[in-house]
Coordinates of C-alpha atoms in Angstrom, one line a residue:
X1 CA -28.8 -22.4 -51.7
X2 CA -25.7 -23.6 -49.9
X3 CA -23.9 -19.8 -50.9
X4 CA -26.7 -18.7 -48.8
X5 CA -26.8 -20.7 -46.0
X6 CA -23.0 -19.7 -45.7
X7 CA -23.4 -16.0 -46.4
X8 CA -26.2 -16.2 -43.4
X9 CA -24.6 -18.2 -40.7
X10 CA -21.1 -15.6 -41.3
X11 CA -23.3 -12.6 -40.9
X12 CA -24.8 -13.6 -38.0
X13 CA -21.6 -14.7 -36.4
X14 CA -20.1 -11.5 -37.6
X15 CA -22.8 -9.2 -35.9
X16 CA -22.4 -11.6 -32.2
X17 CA -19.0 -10.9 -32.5
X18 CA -19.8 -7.2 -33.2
X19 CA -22.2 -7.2 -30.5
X20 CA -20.1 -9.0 -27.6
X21 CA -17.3 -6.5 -28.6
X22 CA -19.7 -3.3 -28.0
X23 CA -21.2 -5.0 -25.2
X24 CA -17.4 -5.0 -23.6
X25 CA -16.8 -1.5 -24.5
X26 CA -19.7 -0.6 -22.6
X27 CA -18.4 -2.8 -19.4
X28 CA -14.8 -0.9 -19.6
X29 CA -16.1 2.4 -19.4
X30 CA -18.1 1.6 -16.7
X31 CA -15.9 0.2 -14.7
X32 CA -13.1 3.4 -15.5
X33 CA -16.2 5.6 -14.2
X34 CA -16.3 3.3 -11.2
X35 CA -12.3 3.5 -11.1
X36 CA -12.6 7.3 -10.8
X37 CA -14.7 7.6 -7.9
X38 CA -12.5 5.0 -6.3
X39 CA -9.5 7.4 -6.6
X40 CA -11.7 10.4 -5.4
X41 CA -12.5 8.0 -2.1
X42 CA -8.9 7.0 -2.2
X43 CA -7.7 10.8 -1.9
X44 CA -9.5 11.5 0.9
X45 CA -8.5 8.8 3.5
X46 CA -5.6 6.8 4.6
X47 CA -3.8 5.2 1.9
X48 CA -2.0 2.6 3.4
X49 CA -3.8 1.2 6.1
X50 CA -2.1 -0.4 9.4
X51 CA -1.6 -3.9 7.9
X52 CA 0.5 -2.7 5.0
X53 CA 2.3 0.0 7.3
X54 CA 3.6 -3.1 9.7
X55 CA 4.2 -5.3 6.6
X56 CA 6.6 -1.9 5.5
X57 CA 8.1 -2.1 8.6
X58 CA 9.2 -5.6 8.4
X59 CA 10.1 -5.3 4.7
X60 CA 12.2 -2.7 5.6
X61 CA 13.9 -3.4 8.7
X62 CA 15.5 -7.4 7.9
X63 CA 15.6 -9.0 11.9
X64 CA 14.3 -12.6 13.4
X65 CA 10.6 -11.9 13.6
X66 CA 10.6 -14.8 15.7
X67 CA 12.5 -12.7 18.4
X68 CA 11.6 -9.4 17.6
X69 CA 8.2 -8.0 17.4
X70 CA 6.3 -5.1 15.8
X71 CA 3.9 -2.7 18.6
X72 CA 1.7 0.0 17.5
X73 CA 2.2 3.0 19.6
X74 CA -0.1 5.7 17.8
X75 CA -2.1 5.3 14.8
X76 CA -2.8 9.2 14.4
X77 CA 0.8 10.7 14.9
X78 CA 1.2 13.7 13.2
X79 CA 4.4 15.4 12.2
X80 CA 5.2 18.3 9.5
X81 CA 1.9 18.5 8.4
X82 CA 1.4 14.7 7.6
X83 CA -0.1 11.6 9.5
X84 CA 1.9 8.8 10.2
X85 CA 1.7 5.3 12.1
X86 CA 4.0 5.2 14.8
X87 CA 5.9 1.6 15.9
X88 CA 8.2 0.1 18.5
X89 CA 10.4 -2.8 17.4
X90 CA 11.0 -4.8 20.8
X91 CA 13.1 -7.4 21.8
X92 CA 11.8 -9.0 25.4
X93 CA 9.5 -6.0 25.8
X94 CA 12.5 -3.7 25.7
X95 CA 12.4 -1.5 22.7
X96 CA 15.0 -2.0 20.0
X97 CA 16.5 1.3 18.3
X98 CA 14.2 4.4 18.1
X99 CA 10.3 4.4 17.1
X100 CA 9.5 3.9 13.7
X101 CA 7.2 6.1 11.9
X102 CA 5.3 5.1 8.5
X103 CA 3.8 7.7 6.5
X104 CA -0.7 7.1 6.0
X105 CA -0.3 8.6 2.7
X106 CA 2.7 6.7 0.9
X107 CA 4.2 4.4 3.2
X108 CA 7.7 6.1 3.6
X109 CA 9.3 4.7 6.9
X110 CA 11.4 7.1 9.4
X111 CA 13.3 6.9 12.5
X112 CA 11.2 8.9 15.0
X113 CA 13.4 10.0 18.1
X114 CA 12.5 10.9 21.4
X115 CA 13.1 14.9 20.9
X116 CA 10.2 14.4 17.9
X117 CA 13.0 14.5 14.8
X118 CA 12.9 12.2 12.3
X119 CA 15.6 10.9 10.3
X120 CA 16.1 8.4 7.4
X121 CA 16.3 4.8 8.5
X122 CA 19.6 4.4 6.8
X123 CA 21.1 7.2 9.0
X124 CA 20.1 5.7 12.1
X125 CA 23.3 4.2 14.3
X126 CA 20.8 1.1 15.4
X127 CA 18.9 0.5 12.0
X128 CA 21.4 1.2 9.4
X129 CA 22.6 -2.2 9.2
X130 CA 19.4 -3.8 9.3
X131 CA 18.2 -2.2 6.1

């Protein structure tokens, strides 16, 4: 009687465990569907949004916050085909060093210049040493 008893109470917690581990199976490729469709929304808009494109600014570009602040001049900038935020680091409301551009769809940062060039923010005169 007692073999029994045993033999029942570890196949019924063997089939929960079964069970629970199917049941999480399910939940996994659900949520890789739901994954998928995030990516698909993902591709069509902005990937980095303004929050992350000032926090790449000021990641990037190592000055006294405190003195120095970040303005948005465009949100839509576009240049060589791509869309880009475009900033002014200023000091005093006098702007500090050439605009800064940060790229919508991967968040590379450039120097954006007056005659609308860009150039690597480690080749820029003012910026270079505060990378």
């Amino acid at each position: 009687m007692k073999k029994r008893i045993i033999a029942a109470v570890f196949c019924l917690a063997f089939l929960s465990a079964w069970m629970v581990g199917c049941q999480k199976a399910g939940t996994a490729q659900q949520n890789r569907s739901a994954d998928s469709r995030n990516v698909v929304a993902a591709a069509a808009g902005p990937n980095i949004g303004r929050a992350e494109a000032v926090n790449t600014v000021k990641n990037m570009i190592n000055v006294d916050y405190g003195k120095y602040r970040i303005k948005l001049v465009r949100d839509d900038l576009e240049y060589d085909g791509q869309r880009y935020y475009e900033f002014q680091l200023l000091n005093d409301c006098k702007q500090f060093g050439p605009s800064l551009i940060v790229s919508r769809d991967n968040g590379v940062i450039y120097c954006y210049y007056p005659n609308h060039t860009v150039a690597q923010v480690y080749d820029d005169q003012v910026f270079r040493s505060k990378c």
